[in-house]
Coordinates of C-alpha atoms in Angstrom, one line a residue:
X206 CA -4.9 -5.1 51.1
X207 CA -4.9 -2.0 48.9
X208 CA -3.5 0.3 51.5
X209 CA -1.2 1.7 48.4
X210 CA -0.3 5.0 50.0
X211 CA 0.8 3.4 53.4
X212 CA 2.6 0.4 51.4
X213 CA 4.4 3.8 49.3
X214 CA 5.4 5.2 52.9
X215 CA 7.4 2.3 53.7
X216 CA 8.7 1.9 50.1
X217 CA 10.0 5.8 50.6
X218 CA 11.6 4.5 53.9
X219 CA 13.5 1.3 52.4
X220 CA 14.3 2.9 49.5
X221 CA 16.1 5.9 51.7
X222 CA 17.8 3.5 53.1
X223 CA 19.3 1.5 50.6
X224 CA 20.2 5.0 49.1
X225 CA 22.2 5.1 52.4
X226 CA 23.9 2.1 51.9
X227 CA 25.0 2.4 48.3
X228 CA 23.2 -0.3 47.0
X229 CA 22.6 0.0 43.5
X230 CA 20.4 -2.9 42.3
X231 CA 18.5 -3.2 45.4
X232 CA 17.8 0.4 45.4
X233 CA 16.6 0.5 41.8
X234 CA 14.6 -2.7 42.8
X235 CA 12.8 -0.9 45.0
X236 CA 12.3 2.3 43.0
X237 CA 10.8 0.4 40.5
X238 CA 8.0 -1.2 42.9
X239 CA 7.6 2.5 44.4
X240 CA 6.5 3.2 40.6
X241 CA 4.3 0.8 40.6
X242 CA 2.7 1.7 43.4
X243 CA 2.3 5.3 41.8
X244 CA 0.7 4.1 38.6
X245 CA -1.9 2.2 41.1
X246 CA -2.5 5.7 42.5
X247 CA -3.1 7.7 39.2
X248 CA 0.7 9.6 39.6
X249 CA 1.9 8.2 36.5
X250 CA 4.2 11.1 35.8
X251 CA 5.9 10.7 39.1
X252 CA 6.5 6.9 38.8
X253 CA 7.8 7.6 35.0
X254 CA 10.3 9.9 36.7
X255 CA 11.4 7.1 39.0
X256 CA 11.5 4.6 36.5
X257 CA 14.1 6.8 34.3
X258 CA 16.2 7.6 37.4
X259 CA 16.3 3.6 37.0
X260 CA 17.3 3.2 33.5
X261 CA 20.1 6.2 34.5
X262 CA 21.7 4.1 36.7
X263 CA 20.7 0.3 35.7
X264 CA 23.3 -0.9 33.1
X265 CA 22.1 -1.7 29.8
X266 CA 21.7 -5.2 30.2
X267 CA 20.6 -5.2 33.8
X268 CA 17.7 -7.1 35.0
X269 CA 16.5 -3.9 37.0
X270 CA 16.1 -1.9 33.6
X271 CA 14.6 -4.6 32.1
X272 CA 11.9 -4.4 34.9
X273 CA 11.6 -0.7 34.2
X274 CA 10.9 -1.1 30.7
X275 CA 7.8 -3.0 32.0
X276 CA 6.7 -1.1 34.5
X277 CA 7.2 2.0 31.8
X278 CA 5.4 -0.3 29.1
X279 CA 2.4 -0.5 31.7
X280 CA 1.9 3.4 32.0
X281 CA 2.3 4.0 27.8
X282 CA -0.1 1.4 27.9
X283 CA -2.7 3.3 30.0
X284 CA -2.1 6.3 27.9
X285 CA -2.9 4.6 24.8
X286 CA 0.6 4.5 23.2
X287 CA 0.4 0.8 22.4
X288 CA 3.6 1.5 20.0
X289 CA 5.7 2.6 22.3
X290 CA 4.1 0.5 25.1
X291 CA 5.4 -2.6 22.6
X292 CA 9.2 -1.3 22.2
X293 CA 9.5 -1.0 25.5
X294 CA 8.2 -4.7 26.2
X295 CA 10.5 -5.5 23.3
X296 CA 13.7 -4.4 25.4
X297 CA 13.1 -5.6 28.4
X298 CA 12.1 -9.1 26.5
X299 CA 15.4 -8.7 24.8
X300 CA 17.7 -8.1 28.1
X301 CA 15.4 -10.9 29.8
X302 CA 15.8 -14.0 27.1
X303 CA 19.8 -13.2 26.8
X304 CA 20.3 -13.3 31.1
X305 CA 20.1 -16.1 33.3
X306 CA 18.7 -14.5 36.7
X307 CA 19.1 -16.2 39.8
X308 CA 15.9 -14.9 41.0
X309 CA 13.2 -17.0 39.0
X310 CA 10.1 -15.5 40.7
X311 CA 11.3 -12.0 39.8
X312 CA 11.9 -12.9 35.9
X313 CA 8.7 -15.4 36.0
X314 CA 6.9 -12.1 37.5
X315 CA 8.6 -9.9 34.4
X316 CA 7.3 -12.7 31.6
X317 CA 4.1 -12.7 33.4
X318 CA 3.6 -8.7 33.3
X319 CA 4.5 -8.5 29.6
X320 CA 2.3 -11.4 28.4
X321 CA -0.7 -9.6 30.2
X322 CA 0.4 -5.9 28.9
X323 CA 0.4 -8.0 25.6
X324 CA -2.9 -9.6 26.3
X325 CA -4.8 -6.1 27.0
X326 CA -3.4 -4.5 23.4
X327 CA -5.2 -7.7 22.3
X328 CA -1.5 -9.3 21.1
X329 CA -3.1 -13.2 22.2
X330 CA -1.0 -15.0 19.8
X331 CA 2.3 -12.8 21.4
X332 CA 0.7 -13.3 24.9
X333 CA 0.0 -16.9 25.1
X334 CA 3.2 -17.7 23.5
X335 CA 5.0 -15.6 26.8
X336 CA 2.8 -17.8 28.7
X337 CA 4.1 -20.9 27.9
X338 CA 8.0 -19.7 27.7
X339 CA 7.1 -18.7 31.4
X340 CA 5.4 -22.5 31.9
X341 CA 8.8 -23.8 30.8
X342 CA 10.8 -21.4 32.6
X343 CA 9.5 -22.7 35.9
X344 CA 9.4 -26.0 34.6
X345 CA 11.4 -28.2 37.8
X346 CA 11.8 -25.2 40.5
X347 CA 10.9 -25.6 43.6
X348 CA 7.9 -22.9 44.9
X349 CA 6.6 -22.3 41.6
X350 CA 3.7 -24.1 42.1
X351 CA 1.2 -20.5 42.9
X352 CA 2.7 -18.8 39.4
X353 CA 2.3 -22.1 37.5
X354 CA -1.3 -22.6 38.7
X355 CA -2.3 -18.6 38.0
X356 CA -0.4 -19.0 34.4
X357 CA -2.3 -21.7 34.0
X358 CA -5.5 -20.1 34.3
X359 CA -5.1 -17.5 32.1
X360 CA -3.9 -19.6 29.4
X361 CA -7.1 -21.3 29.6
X362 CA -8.7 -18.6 29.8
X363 CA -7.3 -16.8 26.3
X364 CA -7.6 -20.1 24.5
X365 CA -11.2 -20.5 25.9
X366 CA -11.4 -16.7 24.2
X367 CA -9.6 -17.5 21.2
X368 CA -11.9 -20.5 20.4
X369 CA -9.5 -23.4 21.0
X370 CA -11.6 -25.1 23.9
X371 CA -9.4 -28.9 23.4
X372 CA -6.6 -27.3 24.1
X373 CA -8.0 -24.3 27.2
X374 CA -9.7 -27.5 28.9
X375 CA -6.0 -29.2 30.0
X376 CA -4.4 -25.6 31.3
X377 CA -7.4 -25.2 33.4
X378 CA -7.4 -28.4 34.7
X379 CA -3.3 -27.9 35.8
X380 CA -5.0 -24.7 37.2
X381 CA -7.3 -26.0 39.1
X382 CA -4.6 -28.6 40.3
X383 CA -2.0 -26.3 41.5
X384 CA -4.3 -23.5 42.7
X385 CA -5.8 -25.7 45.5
X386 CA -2.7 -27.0 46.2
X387 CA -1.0 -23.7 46.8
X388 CA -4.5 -21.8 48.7
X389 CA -6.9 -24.6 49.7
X390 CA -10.0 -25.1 48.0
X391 CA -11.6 -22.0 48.4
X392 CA -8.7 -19.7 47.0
X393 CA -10.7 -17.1 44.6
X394 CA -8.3 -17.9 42.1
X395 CA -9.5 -21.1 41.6
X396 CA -13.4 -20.0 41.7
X397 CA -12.5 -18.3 38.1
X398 CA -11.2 -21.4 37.1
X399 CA -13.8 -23.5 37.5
X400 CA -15.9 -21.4 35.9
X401 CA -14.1 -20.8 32.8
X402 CA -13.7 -24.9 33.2
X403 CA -17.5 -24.9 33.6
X404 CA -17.7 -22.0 30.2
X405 CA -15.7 -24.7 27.9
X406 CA -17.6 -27.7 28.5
X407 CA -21.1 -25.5 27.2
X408 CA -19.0 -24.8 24.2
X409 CA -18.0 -28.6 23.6
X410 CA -21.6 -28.7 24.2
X411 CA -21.9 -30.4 27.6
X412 CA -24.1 -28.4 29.5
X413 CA -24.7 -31.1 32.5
X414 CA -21.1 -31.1 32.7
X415 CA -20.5 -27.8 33.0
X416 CA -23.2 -27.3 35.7
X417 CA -20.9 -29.1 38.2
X418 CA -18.0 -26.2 37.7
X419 CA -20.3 -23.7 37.8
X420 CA -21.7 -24.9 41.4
X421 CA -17.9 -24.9 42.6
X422 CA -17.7 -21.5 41.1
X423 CA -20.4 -20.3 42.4
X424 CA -19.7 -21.2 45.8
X425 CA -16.2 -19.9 46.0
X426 CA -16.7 -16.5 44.4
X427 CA -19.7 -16.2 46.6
X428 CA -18.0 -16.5 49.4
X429 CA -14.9 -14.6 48.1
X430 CA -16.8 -11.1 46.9
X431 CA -20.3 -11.6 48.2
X432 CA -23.5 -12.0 46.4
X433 CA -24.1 -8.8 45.3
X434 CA -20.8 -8.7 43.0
X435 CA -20.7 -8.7 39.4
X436 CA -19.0 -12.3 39.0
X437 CA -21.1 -13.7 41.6
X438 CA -24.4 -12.8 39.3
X439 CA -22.5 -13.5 36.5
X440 CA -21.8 -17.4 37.7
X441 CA -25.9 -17.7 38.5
X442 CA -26.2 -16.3 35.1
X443 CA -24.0 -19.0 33.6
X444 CA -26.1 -21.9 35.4
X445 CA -29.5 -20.3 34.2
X446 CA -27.8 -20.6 30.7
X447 CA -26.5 -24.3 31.2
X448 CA -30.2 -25.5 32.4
X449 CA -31.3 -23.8 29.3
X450 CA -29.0 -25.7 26.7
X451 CA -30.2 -28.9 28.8
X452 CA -34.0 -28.0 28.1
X453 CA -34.3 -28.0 31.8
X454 CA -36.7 -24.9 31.3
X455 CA -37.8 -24.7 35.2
X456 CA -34.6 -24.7 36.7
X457 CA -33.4 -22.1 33.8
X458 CA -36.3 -19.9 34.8
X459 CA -35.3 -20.1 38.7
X460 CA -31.9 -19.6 38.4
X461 CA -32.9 -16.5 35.6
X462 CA -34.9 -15.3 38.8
X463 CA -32.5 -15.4 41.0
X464 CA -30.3 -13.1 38.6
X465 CA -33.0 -10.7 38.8
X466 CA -33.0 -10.7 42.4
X467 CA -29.4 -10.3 42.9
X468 CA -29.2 -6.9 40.0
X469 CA -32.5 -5.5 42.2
X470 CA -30.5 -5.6 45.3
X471 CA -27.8 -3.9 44.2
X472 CA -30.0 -0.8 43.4
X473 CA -30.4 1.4 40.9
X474 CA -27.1 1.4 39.0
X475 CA -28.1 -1.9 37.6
X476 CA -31.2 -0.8 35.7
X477 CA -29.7 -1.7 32.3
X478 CA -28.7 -5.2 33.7
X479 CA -32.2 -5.6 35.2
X480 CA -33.7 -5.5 31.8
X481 CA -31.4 -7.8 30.3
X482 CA -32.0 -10.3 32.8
X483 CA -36.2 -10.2 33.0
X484 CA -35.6 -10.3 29.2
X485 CA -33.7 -13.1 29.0
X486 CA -36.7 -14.7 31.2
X487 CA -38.8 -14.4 28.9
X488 CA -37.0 -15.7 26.7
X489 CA -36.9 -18.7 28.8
X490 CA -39.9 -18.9 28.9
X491 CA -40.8 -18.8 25.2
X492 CA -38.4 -21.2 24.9
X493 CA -40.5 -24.0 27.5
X494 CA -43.1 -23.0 25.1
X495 CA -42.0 -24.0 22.4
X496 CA -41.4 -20.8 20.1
X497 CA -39.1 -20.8 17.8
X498 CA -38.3 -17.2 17.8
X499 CA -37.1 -17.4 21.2
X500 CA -33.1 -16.5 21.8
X501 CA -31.5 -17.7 25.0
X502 CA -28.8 -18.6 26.0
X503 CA -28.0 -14.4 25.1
X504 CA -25.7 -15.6 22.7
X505 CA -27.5 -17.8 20.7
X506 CA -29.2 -17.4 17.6
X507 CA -33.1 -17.8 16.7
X508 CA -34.3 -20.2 14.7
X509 CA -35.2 -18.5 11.3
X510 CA -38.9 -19.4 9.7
X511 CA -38.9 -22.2 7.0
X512 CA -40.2 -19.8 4.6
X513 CA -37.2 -17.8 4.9

């Protein structure tokens, strides 16, 4: 809900009380999500105080310090320190691959957080490969299915980045799967796959078929954020893009309109992104007129003069 500084008042009151009770590894357990909670609310040198009152007590090969070094890892991270960000991730993989927890969402959760700390230092090849050790990991337990379906996703989606749509199309598609099993149909998790789903069938170039996840997309992220948000634009944008590829000119032009609308109603702050979009109009438009100069989708390429 976002409510971090009431969710940190109850964590203050648990984690007293475990104090209370002498209960080591629940009490670290705790301390560790109270530091989390910090770093969400900009008091990173408080939570990296709480995390080395962790490591102080944790034993070496403890799951709990192996949770700190993530949560640790995250705040270096923030600061730019992506070396020391990376030893620390390097630990806590270390403790992690040699101990057999009984909790699998908690060490699922651990894999998940270092692939994506991995992910932002732009380590894909490291992140993707955490990915599927996770995928395997939860391979056969029972209640997985949520972490499964969101690992999913984001494998997709860093192989859709990476260029490797055959192999981002079949993660997605498990996604998809195990996301509307888990939330329904309308989960915004699943809006995001769809349209990175609808984003790798335009680069196998299948525009029609992409224009199918994109109306999925559309509809859940719509009614997930509302239509002034920056996905929900983004989604119309996406369609404008696939009617373009298509040749389907008119339809381009209208849904390019309606991204124009949407940025105009969000005020002001959008001026740079209202300029894009009546440019890429025009572009459109050029295009349905046959000129060869004319560049749209944005990242397409003209078509270069003969005589050149």
């Amino acid at each position: 809900m976002g409510r971090n500084e009431e969710a940190l008042e109850q964590n203050e009151l648990v984690r007293m009380e475990y104090e209370r009770l002498g209960l080591d590894a629940e009490l670290s357990l705790v301390e560790i999500d109270g530091a989390s909670l910090r770093i969400l609310l900009g008091r990173t040198e408080d939570a990296m105080n709480d995390l080395k009152k962790v490591m102080k007590r944790a034993s070496k090969e403890s799951e709990e310090r192996a949770l700190a070094f993530v949560a640790m890892a995250k705040i270096l991270c923030s600061e730019d320190r992506s070396s020391d960000s990376t030893r620390c991730l390097e630990i806590a993989r270390e403790t992690l691959d040699a101990k057999r927890s009984v909790n699998t969402e908690r060490v699922a959760g651990a894999y998940t957080e270092i692939s994506m700390l991995y992910e932002s230092m732009n380590e894909f090849e490291m992140s993707l490969c955490l990915m599927k050790k996770t995928l395997a990991f939860l391979e056969g337990a029972s209640g997985m299915q949520h972490i499964q379906g969101s690992i999913s996703a984001r494998m997709g989606f860093l192989l859709l980045l990476t260029k490797r749509i055959d192999e981002s199309v079949p993660f997605l598609e498990k996604a998809i799967e195990k996301l509307k099993n888990c939330f329904g149909p309308l989960h915004f998790g699943l809006g995001f796959a769809y349209k990175h789903l609808g984003e790798a069938y335009i680069e196998m170039g299948q525009p029609e078929s992409s224009l199918k996840f994109f109306g999925l997309a559309s509809d859940i992220i719509n009614a997930a954020f509302g239509p002034k948000h920056e996905d929900s634009i983004e989604i119309i944008q996406c369609i404008a893009n696939a009617y373009g590829l298509m040749g389907s000119y008119k339809y381009a032009m209208d849904f390019q309109q309606r991204v124009i609308d949407a940025y105009e109603s969000c005020g002001p702050g959008s001026a740079y992104e209202i300029r894009e979009a009546h440019r890429l109009l025009e572009q459109i438009r050029k295009k349905a007129e046959g000129s060869p100069s004319a560049v749209f989708p944005a990242n397409s390429l003209p078509v270069l003069p003969e005589n050149r």
